[in-house]
């Protein structure tokens, strides 16, 4: 990921439903519709909901897609540990996740 990390875009409608860690999903959409954003959000939400990283499996059709998703997740996690509380609250709210003591 080049440049400064942009704030997470809030998930809405079907994207929010697809990122819900309590749901089992199959995501299929045309190019440029935000699949990588949704899958990245889903992995982040799974991690926030105590899923062990080694139990998460994401299948993509290309190595480039897999690399992009992995880079986005790693960059976001790295940014969160350095982020001010107010900014972290916005990030978690964009994912529809609570921001509290436990989070």
PDB file of N, CA and C in Angstrom:
ATOM      1  N   UNK A   1       0.856  -1.164   0.000  1.00  0.00           N
ATOM      2  CA  UNK A   1       0.000   0.000   0.000  1.00  0.00           C
ATOM      3  C   UNK A   1       0.897   1.220   0.000  1.00  0.00           C
ATOM      4  N   UNK A   2       0.719   2.079  -0.932  1.00  0.00           N
ATOM      5  CA  UNK A   2       1.590   3.229  -1.047  1.00  0.00           C
ATOM      6  C   UNK A   2       0.947   4.437  -0.404  1.00  0.00           C
ATOM      7  N   UNK A   3       1.806   5.345   0.088  1.00  0.00           N
ATOM      8  CA  UNK A   3       1.295   6.574   0.676  1.00  0.00           C
ATOM      9  C   UNK A   3       0.674   6.357   2.043  1.00  0.00           C
ATOM     10  N   UNK A   4       0.001   7.391   2.479  1.00  0.00           N
ATOM     11  CA  UNK A   4      -0.650   7.378   3.791  1.00  0.00           C
ATOM     12  C   UNK A   4      -1.918   6.530   3.760  1.00  0.00           C
ATOM     13  N   UNK A   5      -2.144   5.787   4.815  1.00  0.00           N
ATOM     14  CA  UNK A   5      -3.322   4.942   4.923  1.00  0.00           C
ATOM     15  C   UNK A   5      -4.565   5.812   5.052  1.00  0.00           C
ATOM     16  N   UNK A   6      -5.538   5.578   4.203  1.00  0.00           N
ATOM     17  CA  UNK A   6      -6.785   6.333   4.234  1.00  0.00           C
ATOM     18  C   UNK A   6      -7.706   5.768   5.320  1.00  0.00           C
ATOM     19  N   UNK A   7      -8.552   6.617   5.924  1.00  0.00           N
ATOM     20  CA  UNK A   7      -9.509   6.100   6.904  1.00  0.00           C
ATOM     21  C   UNK A   7     -10.423   5.060   6.254  1.00  0.00           C
ATOM     22  N   UNK A   8     -10.866   4.101   7.053  1.00  0.00           N
ATOM     23  CA  UNK A   8     -11.785   3.086   6.544  1.00  0.00           C
ATOM     24  C   UNK A   8     -13.098   3.724   6.108  1.00  0.00           C
ATOM     25  N   UNK A   9     -13.608   3.265   4.992  1.00  0.00           N
ATOM     26  CA  UNK A   9     -14.926   3.700   4.538  1.00  0.00           C
ATOM     27  C   UNK A   9     -15.972   2.898   5.312  1.00  0.00           C
ATOM     28  N   UNK A  10     -17.003   3.568   5.827  1.00  0.00           N
ATOM     29  CA  UNK A  10     -18.047   2.817   6.544  1.00  0.00           C
ATOM     30  C   UNK A  10     -18.720   1.791   5.627  1.00  0.00           C
ATOM     31  N   UNK A  11     -18.977   0.633   6.182  1.00  0.00           N
ATOM     32  CA  UNK A  11     -19.667  -0.425   5.453  1.00  0.00           C
ATOM     33  C   UNK A  11     -21.169  -0.190   5.562  1.00  0.00           C
ATOM     34  N   UNK A  12     -21.868  -0.381   4.462  1.00  0.00           N
ATOM     35  CA  UNK A  12     -23.311  -0.167   4.459  1.00  0.00           C
ATOM     36  C   UNK A  12     -24.009  -1.303   3.727  1.00  0.00           C
ATOM     37  N   UNK A  13     -25.231  -1.554   4.096  1.00  0.00           N
ATOM     38  CA  UNK A  13     -26.076  -2.523   3.402  1.00  0.00           C
ATOM     39  C   UNK A  13     -25.463  -3.895   3.286  1.00  0.00           C
ATOM     40  N   UNK A  14     -25.397  -4.379   2.042  1.00  0.00           N
ATOM     41  CA  UNK A  14     -24.890  -5.728   1.780  1.00  0.00           C
ATOM     42  C   UNK A  14     -23.424  -5.868   2.177  1.00  0.00           C
ATOM     43  N   UNK A  15     -22.652  -4.801   2.062  1.00  0.00           N
ATOM     44  CA  UNK A  15     -21.246  -4.866   2.469  1.00  0.00           C
ATOM     45  C   UNK A  15     -21.136  -5.100   3.973  1.00  0.00           C
ATOM     46  N   UNK A  16     -21.967  -4.407   4.749  1.00  0.00           N
ATOM     47  CA  UNK A  16     -21.953  -4.597   6.203  1.00  0.00           C
ATOM     48  C   UNK A  16     -22.359  -6.028   6.548  1.00  0.00           C
ATOM     49  N   UNK A  17     -23.383  -6.523   5.877  1.00  0.00           N
ATOM     50  CA  UNK A  17     -23.847  -7.896   6.132  1.00  0.00           C
ATOM     51  C   UNK A  17     -22.766  -8.909   5.777  1.00  0.00           C
ATOM     52  N   UNK A  18     -22.054  -8.685   4.675  1.00  0.00           N
ATOM     53  CA  UNK A  18     -21.011  -9.618   4.242  1.00  0.00           C
ATOM     54  C   UNK A  18     -19.805  -9.612   5.173  1.00  0.00           C
ATOM     55  N   UNK A  19     -19.595  -8.519   5.881  1.00  0.00           N
ATOM     56  CA  UNK A  19     -18.442  -8.447   6.785  1.00  0.00           C
ATOM     57  C   UNK A  19     -18.764  -8.947   8.190  1.00  0.00           C
ATOM     58  N   UNK A  20     -20.015  -9.290   8.451  1.00  0.00           N
ATOM     59  CA  UNK A  20     -20.436  -9.750   9.775  1.00  0.00           C
ATOM     60  C   UNK A  20     -19.731 -11.052  10.130  1.00  0.00           C
ATOM     61  N   UNK A  21     -18.922 -11.060  11.191  1.00  0.00           N
ATOM     62  CA  UNK A  21     -18.172 -12.270  11.540  1.00  0.00           C
ATOM     63  C   UNK A  21     -19.047 -13.427  12.030  1.00  0.00           C
ATOM     64  N   UNK A  22     -20.308 -13.166  12.332  1.00  0.00           N
ATOM     65  CA  UNK A  22     -21.213 -14.228  12.778  1.00  0.00           C
ATOM     66  C   UNK A  22     -21.880 -14.949  11.609  1.00  0.00           C
ATOM     67  N   UNK A  23     -21.700 -14.439  10.399  1.00  0.00           N
ATOM     68  CA  UNK A  23     -22.335 -15.019   9.215  1.00  0.00           C
ATOM     69  C   UNK A  23     -21.333 -15.794   8.383  1.00  0.00           C
ATOM     70  N   UNK A  24     -21.834 -16.818   7.709  1.00  0.00           N
ATOM     71  CA  UNK A  24     -21.032 -17.497   6.704  1.00  0.00           C
ATOM     72  C   UNK A  24     -21.425 -16.879   5.369  1.00  0.00           C
ATOM     73  N   UNK A  25     -20.433 -16.509   4.576  1.00  0.00           N
ATOM     74  CA  UNK A  25     -20.742 -15.788   3.339  1.00  0.00           C
ATOM     75  C   UNK A  25     -20.025 -16.402   2.142  1.00  0.00           C
ATOM     76  N   UNK A  26     -20.573 -16.094   0.998  1.00  0.00           N
ATOM     77  CA  UNK A  26     -19.938 -16.345  -0.294  1.00  0.00           C
ATOM     78  C   UNK A  26     -20.034 -15.012  -1.010  1.00  0.00           C
ATOM     79  N   UNK A  27     -18.904 -14.417  -1.336  1.00  0.00           N
ATOM     80  CA  UNK A  27     -18.887 -13.088  -1.930  1.00  0.00           C
ATOM     81  C   UNK A  27     -18.489 -13.181  -3.390  1.00  0.00           C
ATOM     82  N   UNK A  28     -19.352 -12.698  -4.240  1.00  0.00           N
ATOM     83  CA  UNK A  28     -19.081 -12.677  -5.670  1.00  0.00           C
ATOM     84  C   UNK A  28     -19.597 -11.354  -6.219  1.00  0.00           C
ATOM     85  N   UNK A  29     -18.731 -10.631  -6.924  1.00  0.00           N
ATOM     86  CA  UNK A  29     -19.130  -9.335  -7.476  1.00  0.00           C
ATOM     87  C   UNK A  29     -18.182  -8.960  -8.606  1.00  0.00           C
ATOM     88  N   UNK A  30     -18.611  -8.021  -9.401  1.00  0.00           N
ATOM     89  CA  UNK A  30     -17.807  -7.548 -10.533  1.00  0.00           C
ATOM     90  C   UNK A  30     -16.578  -6.783 -10.045  1.00  0.00           C
ATOM     91  N   UNK A  31     -15.637  -6.609 -10.954  1.00  0.00           N
ATOM     92  CA  UNK A  31     -14.428  -5.845 -10.642  1.00  0.00           C
ATOM     93  C   UNK A  31     -14.795  -4.415 -10.249  1.00  0.00           C
ATOM     94  N   UNK A  32     -14.071  -3.902  -9.254  1.00  0.00           N
ATOM     95  CA  UNK A  32     -14.264  -2.514  -8.855  1.00  0.00           C
ATOM     96  C   UNK A  32     -15.453  -2.251  -7.949  1.00  0.00           C
ATOM     97  N   UNK A  33     -16.063  -3.304  -7.415  1.00  0.00           N
ATOM     98  CA  UNK A  33     -17.254  -3.112  -6.578  1.00  0.00           C
ATOM     99  C   UNK A  33     -16.941  -3.095  -5.086  1.00  0.00           C
ATOM    100  N   UNK A  34     -15.684  -3.295  -4.709  1.00  0.00           N
ATOM    101  CA  UNK A  34     -15.307  -3.230  -3.301  1.00  0.00           C
ATOM    102  C   UNK A  34     -15.136  -4.572  -2.616  1.00  0.00           C
ATOM    103  N   UNK A  35     -14.936  -5.649  -3.376  1.00  0.00           N
ATOM    104  CA  UNK A  35     -14.763  -6.971  -2.769  1.00  0.00           C
ATOM    105  C   UNK A  35     -13.578  -7.002  -1.816  1.00  0.00           C
ATOM    106  N   UNK A  36     -12.457  -6.454  -2.224  1.00  0.00           N
ATOM    107  CA  UNK A  36     -11.269  -6.488  -1.380  1.00  0.00           C
ATOM    108  C   UNK A  36     -11.505  -5.696  -0.105  1.00  0.00           C
ATOM    109  N   UNK A  37     -12.197  -4.568  -0.203  1.00  0.00           N
ATOM    110  CA  UNK A  37     -12.528  -3.760   0.976  1.00  0.00           C
ATOM    111  C   UNK A  37     -13.393  -4.566   1.939  1.00  0.00           C
ATOM    112  N   UNK A  38     -14.400  -5.259   1.416  1.00  0.00           N
ATOM    113  CA  UNK A  38     -15.313  -6.038   2.256  1.00  0.00           C
ATOM    114  C   UNK A  38     -14.580  -7.224   2.885  1.00  0.00           C
ATOM    115  N   UNK A  39     -13.794  -7.928   2.106  1.00  0.00           N
ATOM    116  CA  UNK A  39     -13.067  -9.078   2.648  1.00  0.00           C
ATOM    117  C   UNK A  39     -12.025  -8.649   3.683  1.00  0.00           C
ATOM    118  N   UNK A  40     -11.372  -7.537   3.443  1.00  0.00           N
ATOM    119  CA  UNK A  40     -10.427  -7.002   4.414  1.00  0.00           C
ATOM    120  C   UNK A  40     -11.156  -6.645   5.708  1.00  0.00           C
ATOM    121  N   UNK A  41     -12.288  -5.979   5.583  1.00  0.00           N
ATOM    122  CA  UNK A  41     -13.088  -5.623   6.759  1.00  0.00           C
ATOM    123  C   UNK A  41     -13.541  -6.873   7.496  1.00  0.00           C
ATOM    124  N   UNK A  42     -13.923  -7.887   6.752  1.00  0.00           N
ATOM    125  CA  UNK A  42     -14.376  -9.142   7.379  1.00  0.00           C
ATOM    126  C   UNK A  42     -13.252  -9.786   8.185  1.00  0.00           C
ATOM    127  N   UNK A  43     -12.054  -9.836   7.640  1.00  0.00           N
ATOM    128  CA  UNK A  43     -10.924 -10.424   8.363  1.00  0.00           C
ATOM    129  C   UNK A  43     -10.628  -9.603   9.618  1.00  0.00           C
ATOM    130  N   UNK A  44     -10.630  -8.289   9.494  1.00  0.00           N
ATOM    131  CA  UNK A  44     -10.394  -7.448  10.665  1.00  0.00           C
ATOM    132  C   UNK A  44     -11.456  -7.692  11.734  1.00  0.00           C
ATOM    133  N   UNK A  45     -12.717  -7.807  11.317  1.00  0.00           N
ATOM    134  CA  UNK A  45     -13.809  -8.055  12.270  1.00  0.00           C
ATOM    135  C   UNK A  45     -13.686  -9.449  12.895  1.00  0.00           C
ATOM    136  N   UNK A  46     -13.257 -10.427  12.123  1.00  0.00           N
ATOM    137  CA  UNK A  46     -13.029 -11.762  12.683  1.00  0.00           C
ATOM    138  C   UNK A  46     -11.954 -11.707  13.768  1.00  0.00           C
ATOM    139  N   UNK A  47     -10.867 -11.001  13.484  1.00  0.00           N
ATOM    140  CA  UNK A  47      -9.789 -10.869  14.465  1.00  0.00           C
ATOM    141  C   UNK A  47     -10.269 -10.125  15.711  1.00  0.00           C
ATOM    142  N   UNK A  48     -11.053  -9.069  15.519  1.00  0.00           N
ATOM    143  CA  UNK A  48     -11.595  -8.314  16.656  1.00  0.00           C
ATOM    144  C   UNK A  48     -12.556  -9.149  17.492  1.00  0.00           C
ATOM    145  N   UNK A  49     -13.130 -10.177  16.889  1.00  0.00           N
ATOM    146  CA  UNK A  49     -14.068 -11.052  17.592  1.00  0.00           C
ATOM    147  C   UNK A  49     -13.409 -12.360  18.011  1.00  0.00           C
ATOM    148  N   UNK A  50     -12.093 -12.288  18.227  1.00  0.00           N
ATOM    149  CA  UNK A  50     -11.301 -13.373  18.819  1.00  0.00           C
ATOM    150  C   UNK A  50     -11.108 -14.611  17.957  1.00  0.00           C
ATOM    151  N   UNK A  51     -11.249 -14.510  16.656  1.00  0.00           N
ATOM    152  CA  UNK A  51     -10.934 -15.649  15.796  1.00  0.00           C
ATOM    153  C   UNK A  51      -9.411 -15.792  15.736  1.00  0.00           C
ATOM    154  N   UNK A  52      -8.887 -16.975  16.005  1.00  0.00           N
ATOM    155  CA  UNK A  52      -7.441 -17.168  15.872  1.00  0.00           C
ATOM    156  C   UNK A  52      -7.026 -16.960  14.404  1.00  0.00           C
ATOM    157  N   UNK A  53      -5.982 -16.182  14.168  1.00  0.00           N
ATOM    158  CA  UNK A  53      -5.570 -15.895  12.781  1.00  0.00           C
ATOM    159  C   UNK A  53      -5.375 -17.142  11.930  1.00  0.00           C
ATOM    160  N   UNK A  54      -4.867 -18.217  12.548  1.00  0.00           N
ATOM    161  CA  UNK A  54      -4.597 -19.429  11.768  1.00  0.00           C
ATOM    162  C   UNK A  54      -5.863 -20.167  11.348  1.00  0.00           C
ATOM    163  N   UNK A  55      -7.031 -19.727  11.816  1.00  0.00           N
ATOM    164  CA  UNK A  55      -8.287 -20.372  11.423  1.00  0.00           C
ATOM    165  C   UNK A  55      -9.016 -19.614  10.313  1.00  0.00           C
ATOM    166  N   UNK A  56      -8.443 -18.505   9.853  1.00  0.00           N
ATOM    167  CA  UNK A  56      -9.085 -17.687   8.826  1.00  0.00           C
ATOM    168  C   UNK A  56      -8.529 -18.072   7.458  1.00  0.00           C
ATOM    169  N   UNK A  57      -9.425 -18.403   6.543  1.00  0.00           N
ATOM    170  CA  UNK A  57      -9.031 -18.770   5.187  1.00  0.00           C
ATOM    171  C   UNK A  57      -9.776 -17.881   4.199  1.00  0.00           C
ATOM    172  N   UNK A  58      -9.029 -17.212   3.335  1.00  0.00           N
ATOM    173  CA  UNK A  58      -9.612 -16.395   2.270  1.00  0.00           C
ATOM    174  C   UNK A  58      -9.085 -16.934   0.947  1.00  0.00           C
ATOM    175  N   UNK A  59      -9.979 -17.261   0.057  1.00  0.00           N
ATOM    176  CA  UNK A  59      -9.588 -17.740  -1.266  1.00  0.00           C
ATOM    177  C   UNK A  59      -9.785 -16.626  -2.281  1.00  0.00           C
ATOM    178  N   UNK A  60      -8.792 -16.439  -3.128  1.00  0.00           N
ATOM    179  CA  UNK A  60      -8.895 -15.461  -4.208  1.00  0.00           C
ATOM    180  C   UNK A  60      -8.515 -16.153  -5.510  1.00  0.00           C
ATOM    181  N   UNK A  61      -8.824 -15.502  -6.599  1.00  0.00           N
ATOM    182  CA  UNK A  61      -8.497 -16.077  -7.902  1.00  0.00           C
ATOM    183  C   UNK A  61      -7.078 -15.742  -8.349  1.00  0.00           C
ATOM    184  N   UNK A  62      -6.473 -14.734  -7.738  1.00  0.00           N
ATOM    185  CA  UNK A  62      -5.134 -14.334  -8.174  1.00  0.00           C
ATOM    186  C   UNK A  62      -4.203 -14.140  -6.983  1.00  0.00           C
ATOM    187  N   UNK A  63      -2.922 -14.332  -7.229  1.00  0.00           N
ATOM    188  CA  UNK A  63      -1.922 -14.047  -6.202  1.00  0.00           C
ATOM    189  C   UNK A  63      -1.901 -12.551  -5.895  1.00  0.00           C
ATOM    190  N   UNK A  64      -2.135 -11.733  -6.919  1.00  0.00           N
ATOM    191  CA  UNK A  64      -2.148 -10.283  -6.717  1.00  0.00           C
ATOM    192  C   UNK A  64      -3.282  -9.879  -5.768  1.00  0.00           C
ATOM    193  N   UNK A  65      -4.441 -10.500  -5.923  1.00  0.00           N
ATOM    194  CA  UNK A  65      -5.568 -10.215  -5.037  1.00  0.00           C
ATOM    195  C   UNK A  65      -5.273 -10.618  -3.610  1.00  0.00           C
ATOM    196  N   UNK A  66      -4.665 -11.777  -3.443  1.00  0.00           N
ATOM    197  CA  UNK A  66      -4.296 -12.252  -2.109  1.00  0.00           C
ATOM    198  C   UNK A  66      -3.261 -11.327  -1.471  1.00  0.00           C
ATOM    199  N   UNK A  67      -2.282 -10.910  -2.251  1.00  0.00           N
ATOM    200  CA  UNK A  67      -1.240 -10.014  -1.739  1.00  0.00           C
ATOM    201  C   UNK A  67      -1.827  -8.664  -1.346  1.00  0.00           C
ATOM    202  N   UNK A  68      -2.745  -8.149  -2.159  1.00  0.00           N
ATOM    203  CA  UNK A  68      -3.388  -6.863  -1.862  1.00  0.00           C
ATOM    204  C   UNK A  68      -4.159  -6.932  -0.550  1.00  0.00           C
ATOM    205  N   UNK A  69      -4.915  -7.999  -0.364  1.00  0.00           N
ATOM    206  CA  UNK A  69      -5.701  -8.143   0.851  1.00  0.00           C
ATOM    207  C   UNK A  69      -4.776  -8.277   2.068  1.00  0.00           C
ATOM    208  N   UNK A  70      -3.751  -9.089   1.969  1.00  0.00           N
ATOM    209  CA  UNK A  70      -2.813  -9.269   3.077  1.00  0.00           C
ATOM    210  C   UNK A  70      -2.133  -7.950   3.435  1.00  0.00           C
ATOM    211  N   UNK A  71      -1.746  -7.195   2.430  1.00  0.00           N
ATOM    212  CA  UNK A  71      -1.084  -5.909   2.690  1.00  0.00           C
ATOM    213  C   UNK A  71      -2.035  -4.925   3.366  1.00  0.00           C
ATOM    214  N   UNK A  72      -3.274  -4.884   2.908  1.00  0.00           N
ATOM    215  CA  UNK A  72      -4.248  -3.982   3.530  1.00  0.00           C
ATOM    216  C   UNK A  72      -4.481  -4.328   4.997  1.00  0.00           C
ATOM    217  N   UNK A  73      -4.594  -5.609   5.289  1.00  0.00           N
ATOM    218  CA  UNK A  73      -4.830  -6.042   6.675  1.00  0.00           C
ATOM    219  C   UNK A  73      -3.622  -5.703   7.541  1.00  0.00           C
ATOM    220  N   UNK A  74      -2.438  -6.025   7.073  1.00  0.00           N
ATOM    221  CA  UNK A  74      -1.228  -5.746   7.843  1.00  0.00           C
ATOM    222  C   UNK A  74      -1.036  -4.250   8.059  1.00  0.00           C
ATOM    223  N   UNK A  75      -1.279  -3.447   7.037  1.00  0.00           N
ATOM    224  CA  UNK A  75      -1.130  -1.994   7.161  1.00  0.00           C
ATOM    225  C   UNK A  75      -2.140  -1.422   8.150  1.00  0.00           C
ATOM    226  N   UNK A  76      -3.367  -1.925   8.100  1.00  0.00           N
ATOM    227  CA  UNK A  76      -4.411  -1.429   9.007  1.00  0.00           C
ATOM    228  C   UNK A  76      -4.069  -1.785  10.451  1.00  0.00           C
ATOM    229  N   UNK A  77      -3.665  -3.020  10.702  1.00  0.00           N
ATOM    230  CA  UNK A  77      -3.306  -3.427  12.064  1.00  0.00           C
ATOM    231  C   UNK A  77      -2.118  -2.619  12.583  1.00  0.00           C
ATOM    232  N   UNK A  78      -1.138  -2.389  11.729  1.00  0.00           N
ATOM    233  CA  UNK A  78       0.028  -1.597  12.122  1.00  0.00           C
ATOM    234  C   UNK A  78      -0.373  -0.159  12.440  1.00  0.00           C
ATOM    235  N   UNK A  79      -1.298   0.386  11.685  1.00  0.00           N
ATOM    236  CA  UNK A  79      -1.762   1.758  11.933  1.00  0.00           C
ATOM    237  C   UNK A  79      -2.546   1.841  13.234  1.00  0.00           C
ATOM    238  N   UNK A  80      -3.364   0.828  13.521  1.00  0.00           N
ATOM    239  CA  UNK A  80      -4.183   0.856  14.731  1.00  0.00           C
ATOM    240  C   UNK A  80      -3.351   0.946  16.007  1.00  0.00           C
ATOM    241  N   UNK A  81      -2.210   0.300  16.052  1.00  0.00           N
ATOM    242  CA  UNK A  81      -1.417   0.310  17.284  1.00  0.00           C
ATOM    243  C   UNK A  81      -0.783   1.669  17.544  1.00  0.00           C
ATOM    244  N   UNK A  82      -0.714   2.527  16.529  1.00  0.00           N
ATOM    245  CA  UNK A  82      -0.119   3.850  16.676  1.00  0.00           C
ATOM    246  C   UNK A  82      -1.165   4.964  16.647  1.00  0.00           C
ATOM    247  N   UNK A  83      -2.412   4.619  16.461  1.00  0.00           N
ATOM    248  CA  UNK A  83      -3.470   5.583  16.215  1.00  0.00           C
ATOM    249  C   UNK A  83      -3.996   6.211  17.509  1.00  0.00           C
ATOM    250  N   UNK A  84      -4.365   7.474  17.431  1.00  0.00           N
ATOM    251  CA  UNK A  84      -5.007   8.157  18.562  1.00  0.00           C
ATOM    252  C   UNK A  84      -6.365   7.514  18.823  1.00  0.00           C
ATOM    253  N   UNK A  85      -6.797   7.544  20.075  1.00  0.00           N
ATOM    254  CA  UNK A  85      -8.061   6.904  20.459  1.00  0.00           C
ATOM    255  C   UNK A  85      -9.244   7.376  19.620  1.00  0.00           C
ATOM    256  N   UNK A  86      -9.335   8.674  19.376  1.00  0.00           N
ATOM    257  CA  UNK A  86     -10.472   9.203  18.603  1.00  0.00           C
ATOM    258  C   UNK A  86     -10.480   8.638  17.183  1.00  0.00           C
ATOM    259  N   UNK A  87      -9.318   8.513  16.570  1.00  0.00           N
ATOM    260  CA  UNK A  87      -9.233   7.960  15.216  1.00  0.00           C
ATOM    261  C   UNK A  87      -9.535   6.465  15.212  1.00  0.00           C
ATOM    262  N   UNK A  88      -9.059   5.763  16.233  1.00  0.00           N
ATOM    263  CA  UNK A  88      -9.342   4.332  16.337  1.00  0.00           C
ATOM    264  C   UNK A  88     -10.844   4.103  16.522  1.00  0.00           C
ATOM    265  N   UNK A  89     -11.477   4.956  17.297  1.00  0.00           N
ATOM    266  CA  UNK A  89     -12.928   4.851  17.493  1.00  0.00           C
ATOM    267  C   UNK A  89     -13.648   4.978  16.141  1.00  0.00           C
ATOM    268  N   UNK A  90     -13.222   5.911  15.311  1.00  0.00           N
ATOM    269  CA  UNK A  90     -13.826   6.089  13.977  1.00  0.00           C
ATOM    270  C   UNK A  90     -13.620   4.842  13.117  1.00  0.00           C
ATOM    271  N   UNK A  91     -12.426   4.283  13.183  1.00  0.00           N
ATOM    272  CA  UNK A  91     -12.126   3.078  12.401  1.00  0.00           C
ATOM    273  C   UNK A  91     -13.035   1.920  12.821  1.00  0.00           C
ATOM    274  N   UNK A  92     -13.153   1.692  14.120  1.00  0.00           N
ATOM    275  CA  UNK A  92     -13.983   0.597  14.608  1.00  0.00           C
ATOM    276  C   UNK A  92     -15.456   0.843  14.319  1.00  0.00           C
ATOM    277  N   UNK A  93     -15.887   2.086  14.415  1.00  0.00           N
ATOM    278  CA  UNK A  93     -17.273   2.414  14.059  1.00  0.00           C
ATOM    279  C   UNK A  93     -17.535   2.153  12.578  1.00  0.00           C
ATOM    280  N   UNK A  94     -16.563   2.434  11.726  1.00  0.00           N
ATOM    281  CA  UNK A  94     -16.721   2.175  10.290  1.00  0.00           C
ATOM    282  C   UNK A  94     -16.903   0.684  10.022  1.00  0.00           C
ATOM    283  N   UNK A  95     -16.329  -0.149  10.894  1.00  0.00           N
ATOM    284  CA  UNK A  95     -16.464  -1.601  10.768  1.00  0.00           C
ATOM    285  C   UNK A  95     -17.701  -2.128  11.482  1.00  0.00           C
ATOM    286  N   UNK A  96     -18.444  -1.239  12.125  1.00  0.00           N
ATOM    287  CA  UNK A  96     -19.618  -1.626  12.916  1.00  0.00           C
ATOM    288  C   UNK A  96     -19.215  -2.462  14.123  1.00  0.00           C
ATOM    289  N   UNK A  97     -18.055  -2.125  14.686  1.00  0.00           N
ATOM    290  CA  UNK A  97     -17.541  -2.798  15.878  1.00  0.00           C
ATOM    291  C   UNK A  97     -17.543  -1.810  17.044  1.00  0.00           C
ATOM    292  N   UNK A  98     -17.755  -2.309  18.270  1.00  0.00           N
ATOM    293  CA  UNK A  98     -17.778  -1.417  19.428  1.00  0.00           C
ATOM    294  C   UNK A  98     -16.392  -0.888  19.768  1.00  0.00           C
ATOM    295  N   UNK A  99     -16.369   0.268  20.360  1.00  0.00           N
ATOM    296  CA  UNK A  99     -15.134   0.824  20.879  1.00  0.00           C
ATOM    297  C   UNK A  99     -15.330   0.969  22.389  1.00  0.00           C
ATOM    298  N   UNK A 100     -14.782   0.034  23.136  1.00  0.00           N
ATOM    299  CA  UNK A 100     -14.922   0.047  24.578  1.00  0.00           C
ATOM    300  C   UNK A 100     -13.632  -0.468  25.198  1.00  0.00           C
ATOM    301  N   UNK A 101     -13.621  -0.657  26.508  1.00  0.00           N
ATOM    302  CA  UNK A 101     -12.422  -1.114  27.203  1.00  0.00           C
ATOM    303  C   UNK A 101     -11.884  -2.424  26.620  1.00  0.00           C
ATOM    304  N   UNK A 102     -12.772  -3.360  26.354  1.00  0.00           N
ATOM    305  CA  UNK A 102     -12.349  -4.660  25.843  1.00  0.00           C
ATOM    306  C   UNK A 102     -11.739  -4.527  24.438  1.00  0.00           C
ATOM    307  N   UNK A 103     -12.338  -3.703  23.604  1.00  0.00           N
ATOM    308  CA  UNK A 103     -11.810  -3.523  22.246  1.00  0.00           C
ATOM    309  C   UNK A 103     -10.416  -2.936  22.293  1.00  0.00           C
TER     310      UNK A 103
END
